[in-house]
PDB file of C-alpha atoms in Angstrom:
ATOM      1  CA  ASP H   1      55.974  27.760   4.780  1.00 89.00           C
ATOM      2  CA  ASP H   2      53.149  25.358   3.957  1.00 91.00           C
ATOM      3  CA  LYS H   3      50.793  28.231   3.127  1.00 94.00           C
ATOM      4  CA  VAL H   4      53.387  29.885   0.887  1.00 95.00           C
ATOM      5  CA  LEU H   5      54.049  26.578  -0.885  1.00 96.00           C
ATOM      6  CA  SER H   6      50.323  26.082  -1.337  1.00 95.00           C
ATOM      7  CA  ILE H   7      50.078  29.522  -2.951  1.00 96.00           C
ATOM      8  CA  TYR H   8      52.895  28.658  -5.374  1.00 96.00           C
ATOM      9  CA  TYR H   9      51.177  25.409  -6.308  1.00 96.00           C
ATOM     10  CA  ASN H  10      47.709  26.948  -6.696  1.00 95.00           C
ATOM     11  CA  LEU H  11      49.044  29.849  -8.760  1.00 96.00           C
ATOM     12  CA  GLY H  12      51.001  27.461 -10.988  1.00 95.00           C
ATOM     13  CA  SER H  13      47.889  25.321 -11.438  1.00 93.00           C
ATOM     14  CA  TYR H  14      45.798  28.363 -12.289  1.00 94.00           C
ATOM     15  CA  LEU H  15      48.327  29.495 -14.915  1.00 94.00           C
ATOM     16  CA  PHE H  16      48.526  25.967 -16.303  1.00 91.00           C
ATOM     17  CA  ARG H  17      44.730  25.777 -16.705  1.00 89.00           C
ATOM     18  CA  LYS H  18      44.817  29.164 -18.454  1.00 92.00           C
ATOM     19  CA  GLY H  19      47.332  27.798 -20.946  1.00 89.00           C
ATOM     20  CA  LEU H  20      50.188  29.979 -19.703  1.00 91.00           C
ATOM     21  CA  ILE H  21      52.607  27.069 -19.675  1.00 89.00           C
ATOM     22  CA  ASN H  22      55.876  29.012 -19.356  1.00 91.00           C
ATOM     23  CA  ASP H  23      54.475  31.125 -16.522  1.00 95.00           C
ATOM     24  CA  ALA H  24      53.198  28.003 -14.770  1.00 95.00           C
ATOM     25  CA  LYS H  25      56.605  26.382 -15.166  1.00 94.00           C
ATOM     26  CA  THR H  26      58.315  29.418 -13.632  1.00 96.00           C
ATOM     27  CA  VAL H  27      55.959  29.384 -10.647  1.00 97.00           C
ATOM     28  CA  TYR H  28      56.252  25.614 -10.140  1.00 97.00           C
ATOM     29  CA  LEU H  29      60.064  25.815 -10.274  1.00 96.00           C
ATOM     30  CA  SER H  30      60.047  28.696  -7.769  1.00 97.00           C
ATOM     31  CA  GLY H  31      57.763  26.729  -5.474  1.00 96.00           C
ATOM     32  CA  MET H  32      59.963  23.679  -5.862  1.00 96.00           C
ATOM     33  CA  LYS H  33      63.074  25.689  -4.879  1.00 97.00           C
ATOM     34  CA  LYS H  34      61.250  27.151  -1.873  1.00 97.00           C
ATOM     35  CA  ALA H  35      60.122  23.672  -0.763  1.00 96.00           C
ATOM     36  CA  ILE H  36      63.660  22.295  -1.097  1.00 96.00           C
ATOM     37  CA  SER H  37      64.972  25.197   1.007  1.00 96.00           C
ATOM     38  CA  VAL H  38      62.547  24.169   3.756  1.00 95.00           C
ATOM     39  CA  ASP H  39      63.199  20.424   3.486  1.00 95.00           C
ATOM     40  CA  LYS H  40      64.783  18.528   0.609  1.00 94.00           C
ATOM     41  CA  ASN H  41      62.017  15.923   0.976  1.00 94.00           C
ATOM     42  CA  HIS H  42      59.125  18.282   1.678  1.00 95.00           C
ATOM     43  CA  LYS H  43      55.841  16.548   0.878  1.00 94.00           C
ATOM     44  CA  SER H  44      54.704  19.471  -1.309  1.00 94.00           C
ATOM     45  CA  LEU H  45      57.461  18.538  -3.761  1.00 95.00           C
ATOM     46  CA  PHE H  46      55.270  15.639  -4.870  1.00 95.00           C
ATOM     47  CA  ASN H  47      52.768  18.086  -6.400  1.00 94.00           C
ATOM     48  CA  PHE H  48      55.437  20.336  -7.904  1.00 95.00           C
ATOM     49  CA  TYR H  49      57.245  17.391  -9.502  1.00 95.00           C
ATOM     50  CA  SER H  50      53.997  15.871 -10.792  1.00 93.00           C
ATOM     51  CA  SER H  51      52.941  19.190 -12.296  1.00 94.00           C
ATOM     52  CA  LEU H  52      56.327  19.762 -13.911  1.00 94.00           C
ATOM     53  CA  SER H  53      56.202  16.309 -15.486  1.00 93.00           C
ATOM     54  CA  ASN H  54      52.868  17.279 -17.040  1.00 89.00           C
ATOM     55  CA  LEU H  55      54.320  20.489 -18.441  1.00 89.00           C
ATOM     56  CA  TYR H  56      57.122  18.585 -20.139  1.00 88.00           C
ATOM     57  CA  TYR H  57      54.966  15.937 -21.745  1.00 84.00           C
ATOM     58  CA  LEU H  58      52.577  18.629 -23.005  1.00 81.00           C
ATOM     59  CA  SER H  59      55.361  20.664 -24.608  1.00 75.00           C
ATOM     60  CA  GLN H  60      55.211  21.337 -28.343  1.00 69.00           C
ATOM     61  CA  VAL H  61      58.044  18.850 -28.620  1.00 70.00           C
ATOM     62  CA  VAL H  62      57.496  16.173 -25.981  1.00 78.00           C
ATOM     63  CA  MET H  63      60.356  16.372 -23.501  1.00 88.00           C
ATOM     64  CA  ALA H  64      60.012  12.822 -22.229  1.00 91.00           C
ATOM     65  CA  ASP H  65      63.364  12.718 -20.404  1.00 92.00           C
ATOM     66  CA  SER H  66      62.411  15.741 -18.302  1.00 94.00           C
ATOM     67  CA  ALA H  67      58.906  14.415 -17.700  1.00 94.00           C
ATOM     68  CA  PHE H  68      60.242  11.022 -16.595  1.00 96.00           C
ATOM     69  CA  TYR H  69      62.819  12.733 -14.365  1.00 96.00           C
ATOM     70  CA  TYR H  70      60.134  14.643 -12.460  1.00 96.00           C
ATOM     71  CA  ILE H  71      57.928  11.563 -12.246  1.00 96.00           C
ATOM     72  CA  SER H  72      60.802   9.666 -10.611  1.00 96.00           C
ATOM     73  CA  GLU H  73      61.427  12.578  -8.261  1.00 96.00           C
ATOM     74  CA  SER H  74      57.763  12.578  -7.246  1.00 96.00           C
ATOM     75  CA  GLU H  75      58.036   8.879  -6.347  1.00 95.00           C
ATOM     76  CA  LYS H  76      61.078   9.614  -4.195  1.00 96.00           C
ATOM     77  CA  ILE H  77      58.991  12.126  -2.244  1.00 95.00           C
ATOM     78  CA  LEU H  78      56.252   9.520  -1.746  1.00 94.00           C
ATOM     79  CA  GLU H  79      58.845   7.094  -0.412  1.00 94.00           C
ATOM     80  CA  SER H  80      60.721   9.542   1.808  1.00 94.00           C
ATOM     81  CA  ASN H  81      57.505  10.809   3.405  1.00 93.00           C
ATOM     82  CA  HIS H  82      56.034   7.304   3.725  1.00 92.00           C
ATOM     83  CA  LEU H  83      52.871   8.492   2.053  1.00 88.00           C
ATOM     84  CA  ASP H  84      50.041   6.043   1.489  1.00 91.00           C
ATOM     85  CA  ILE H  85      50.712   3.509  -1.270  1.00 92.00           C
ATOM     86  CA  GLU H  86      47.514   4.642  -2.983  1.00 94.00           C
ATOM     87  CA  ASN H  87      49.322   7.852  -3.993  1.00 94.00           C
ATOM     88  CA  TYR H  88      51.449   5.864  -6.436  1.00 96.00           C
ATOM     89  CA  TRP H  89      48.562   5.986  -8.892  1.00 96.00           C
ATOM     90  CA  LYS H  90      49.618   9.482  -9.922  1.00 96.00           C
ATOM     91  CA  PRO H  91      53.232   8.887 -11.038  1.00 97.00           C
ATOM     92  CA  ASN H  92      52.083   5.810 -12.936  1.00 97.00           C
ATOM     93  CA  TYR H  93      49.278   7.798 -14.532  1.00 97.00           C
ATOM     94  CA  ASN H  94      51.770  10.502 -15.480  1.00 96.00           C
ATOM     95  CA  ARG H  95      53.958   7.848 -17.124  1.00 97.00           C
ATOM     96  CA  TYR H  96      50.873   6.725 -19.031  1.00 97.00           C
ATOM     97  CA  LEU H  97      50.370  10.295 -20.287  1.00 95.00           C
ATOM     98  CA  VAL H  98      53.983  10.617 -21.436  1.00 95.00           C
ATOM     99  CA  TYR H  99      53.829   7.316 -23.311  1.00 96.00           C
ATOM    100  CA  VAL H 100      50.564   8.345 -24.970  1.00 94.00           C
ATOM    101  CA  ALA H 101      52.239  11.585 -26.080  1.00 92.00           C
ATOM    102  CA  LEU H 102      55.066   9.448 -27.501  1.00 93.00           C
ATOM    103  CA  LYS H 103      52.479   7.183 -29.178  1.00 94.00           C
ATOM    104  CA  ASN H 104      53.873   4.133 -27.370  1.00 96.00           C
ATOM    105  CA  TYR H 105      50.445   2.733 -26.518  1.00 96.00           C
ATOM    106  CA  ASP H 106      51.602  -0.661 -25.242  1.00 95.00           C
ATOM    107  CA  LYS H 107      53.770   0.978 -22.595  1.00 97.00           C
ATOM    108  CA  ALA H 108      51.088   3.596 -21.921  1.00 96.00           C
ATOM    109  CA  ASP H 109      48.444   0.974 -21.258  1.00 95.00           C
ATOM    110  CA  GLU H 110      50.817  -0.939 -18.997  1.00 96.00           C
ATOM    111  CA  TYR H 111      51.197   2.131 -16.759  1.00 98.00           C
ATOM    112  CA  LEU H 112      47.498   2.971 -16.928  1.00 97.00           C
ATOM    113  CA  GLU H 113      46.625  -0.462 -15.581  1.00 96.00           C
ATOM    114  CA  LYS H 114      49.338  -0.135 -12.948  1.00 97.00           C
ATOM    115  CA  SER H 115      47.900   3.238 -11.968  1.00 97.00           C
ATOM    116  CA  TYR H 116      44.452   1.715 -11.549  1.00 96.00           C
ATOM    117  CA  SER H 117      45.855  -1.132  -9.449  1.00 96.00           C
ATOM    118  CA  PHE H 118      46.699   1.435  -6.758  1.00 96.00           C
ATOM    119  CA  LEU H 119      43.132   2.799  -6.789  1.00 94.00           C
ATOM    120  CA  LYS H 120      41.118  -0.358  -7.328  1.00 93.00           C
ATOM    121  CA  ASN H 121      40.154  -0.593  -3.652  1.00 92.00           C
ATOM    122  CA  SER H 122      40.258   3.130  -2.974  1.00 90.00           C
ATOM    123  CA  SER H 123      37.503   5.072  -1.284  1.00 87.00           C
ATOM    124  CA  ASN H 124      38.496   8.155  -3.287  1.00 86.00           C
ATOM    125  CA  ARG H 125      35.786   8.034  -5.932  1.00 85.00           C
ATOM    126  CA  MET H 126      37.084  10.975  -7.956  1.00 84.00           C
ATOM    127  CA  GLN H 127      40.543   9.524  -8.506  1.00 89.00           C
ATOM    128  CA  LYS H 128      39.309   5.968  -8.955  1.00 90.00           C
ATOM    129  CA  GLY H 129      36.553   7.061 -11.334  1.00 87.00           C
ATOM    130  CA  TYR H 130      38.934   9.217 -13.331  1.00 88.00           C
ATOM    131  CA  VAL H 131      41.453   6.441 -13.911  1.00 93.00           C
ATOM    132  CA  LEU H 132      38.753   3.809 -14.472  1.00 92.00           C
ATOM    133  CA  PHE H 133      37.121   6.021 -17.081  1.00 88.00           C
ATOM    134  CA  THR H 134      40.487   6.518 -18.787  1.00 92.00           C
ATOM    135  CA  LEU H 135      40.924   2.737 -18.824  1.00 92.00           C
ATOM    136  CA  LEU H 136      37.524   2.377 -20.482  1.00 90.00           C
ATOM    137  CA  GLU H 137      38.459   4.882 -23.164  1.00 90.00           C
ATOM    138  CA  ALA H 138      41.846   3.253 -23.764  1.00 94.00           C
ATOM    139  CA  THR H 139      40.477  -0.265 -23.988  1.00 93.00           C
ATOM    140  CA  LYS H 140      37.588   0.907 -26.160  1.00 91.00           C
ATOM    141  CA  SER H 141      39.987   2.319 -28.736  1.00 90.00           C
ATOM    142  CA  ARG H 142      42.806  -0.238 -28.584  1.00 90.00           C
ATOM    143  CA  GLY H 143      41.915  -3.123 -26.304  1.00 84.00           C
ATOM    144  CA  SER H 144      40.147  -6.395 -26.729  1.00 88.00           C
ATOM    145  CA  THR H 145      36.400  -6.713 -26.316  1.00 91.00           C
ATOM    146  CA  GLU H 146      36.939  -8.883 -23.231  1.00 92.00           C
ATOM    147  CA  HIS H 147      39.283  -6.313 -21.712  1.00 90.00           C
ATOM    148  CA  PHE H 148      36.788  -3.510 -22.349  1.00 91.00           C
ATOM    149  CA  LYS H 149      33.930  -5.568 -20.905  1.00 92.00           C
ATOM    150  CA  LYS H 150      35.960  -6.237 -17.751  1.00 92.00           C
ATOM    151  CA  TYR H 151      36.425  -2.511 -17.109  1.00 90.00           C
ATOM    152  CA  LEU H 152      32.875  -1.679 -18.171  1.00 91.00           C
ATOM    153  CA  ASP H 153      31.537  -4.162 -15.610  1.00 93.00           C
ATOM    154  CA  GLU H 154      33.821  -2.628 -12.994  1.00 91.00           C
ATOM    155  CA  PHE H 155      32.610   0.827 -13.911  1.00 87.00           C
ATOM    156  CA  ILE H 156      28.959  -0.182 -13.669  1.00 86.00           C
ATOM    157  CA  THR H 157      29.608  -1.659 -10.217  1.00 89.00           C
ATOM    158  CA  PHE H 158      31.524   1.491  -9.284  1.00 86.00           C
ATOM    159  CA  LYS H 159      28.696   3.736 -10.475  1.00 81.00           C
ATOM    160  CA  LYS H 160      26.027   1.747  -8.634  1.00 82.00           C
ATOM    161  CA  SER H 161      28.011   1.884  -5.391  1.00 82.00           C
ATOM    162  CA  GLY H 162      28.067   5.690  -5.336  1.00 72.00           C
ATOM    163  CA  ASN H 163      25.625   7.625  -3.255  1.00 66.00           C
ATOM    164  CA  LYS H 164      25.918  10.816  -5.288  1.00 59.00           C
ATOM    165  CA  GLU H 165      25.667  11.315  -9.003  1.00 53.00           C
ATOM    166  CA  LEU H 166      27.959  14.326  -8.679  1.00 46.00           C
ATOM    167  CA  ASP H 167      30.988  12.283  -7.707  1.00 53.00           C
ATOM    168  CA  ILE H 168      31.442  11.194 -11.327  1.00 51.00           C
ATOM    169  CA  ASN H 169      29.854  14.028 -13.311  1.00 52.00           C
ATOM    170  CA  PRO H 170      32.934  16.314 -13.259  1.00 47.00           C
ATOM    171  CA  LEU H 171      34.895  13.554 -14.917  1.00 49.00           C
ATOM    172  CA  GLY H 172      32.706  13.435 -17.982  1.00 53.00           C
ATOM    173  CA  ILE H 173      32.040   9.776 -17.268  1.00 52.00           C
ATOM    174  CA  MET H 174      28.321  10.172 -17.830  1.00 54.00           C
ATOM    175  CA  GLU H 175      29.099  10.981 -21.473  1.00 53.00           C
ATOM    176  CA  LEU H 176      30.137   7.361 -21.908  1.00 49.00           C
ATOM    177  CA  PHE H 177      26.499   6.346 -21.555  1.00 47.00           C
ATOM    178  CA  THR H 178      24.927   9.068 -23.691  1.00 44.00           C
TER     179      THR H 178
END
């Protein structure tokens, strides 16, 4: 079952990256139904729900209610499976994305900072770097100078603590300094 669910998720992700949104949605929903048939709280539902929330906020007409529904469902899976608290960065980041799509930047920034709070002490450099970089971009465009400097200092410390340049290159973070 886990391998089949992984195939659903990977295929949906592939279709999503190719811009085939309706096809990705169909695959994610099929995977979600399969996961529920195995266990109504199957841990793979977290990824399906997170991905579906992204599809809804990226719709031509933002479908915020649907996006928020799937974000809430993803949090229920985190809770029911007692997954590490660090994983809560993702639903909060997804809320940030929905609020950005709705142009509610105050609420967006609130959830972006909340998302980072779950990763601040994380050893996962990709996730931490990704959210920290997003914070830098957000505060650069709509935050105070002090706020931006705070996250820039954190980023510099973060960058210096890495042992590989590659752990931040895929994020496009290096572009910030060029």
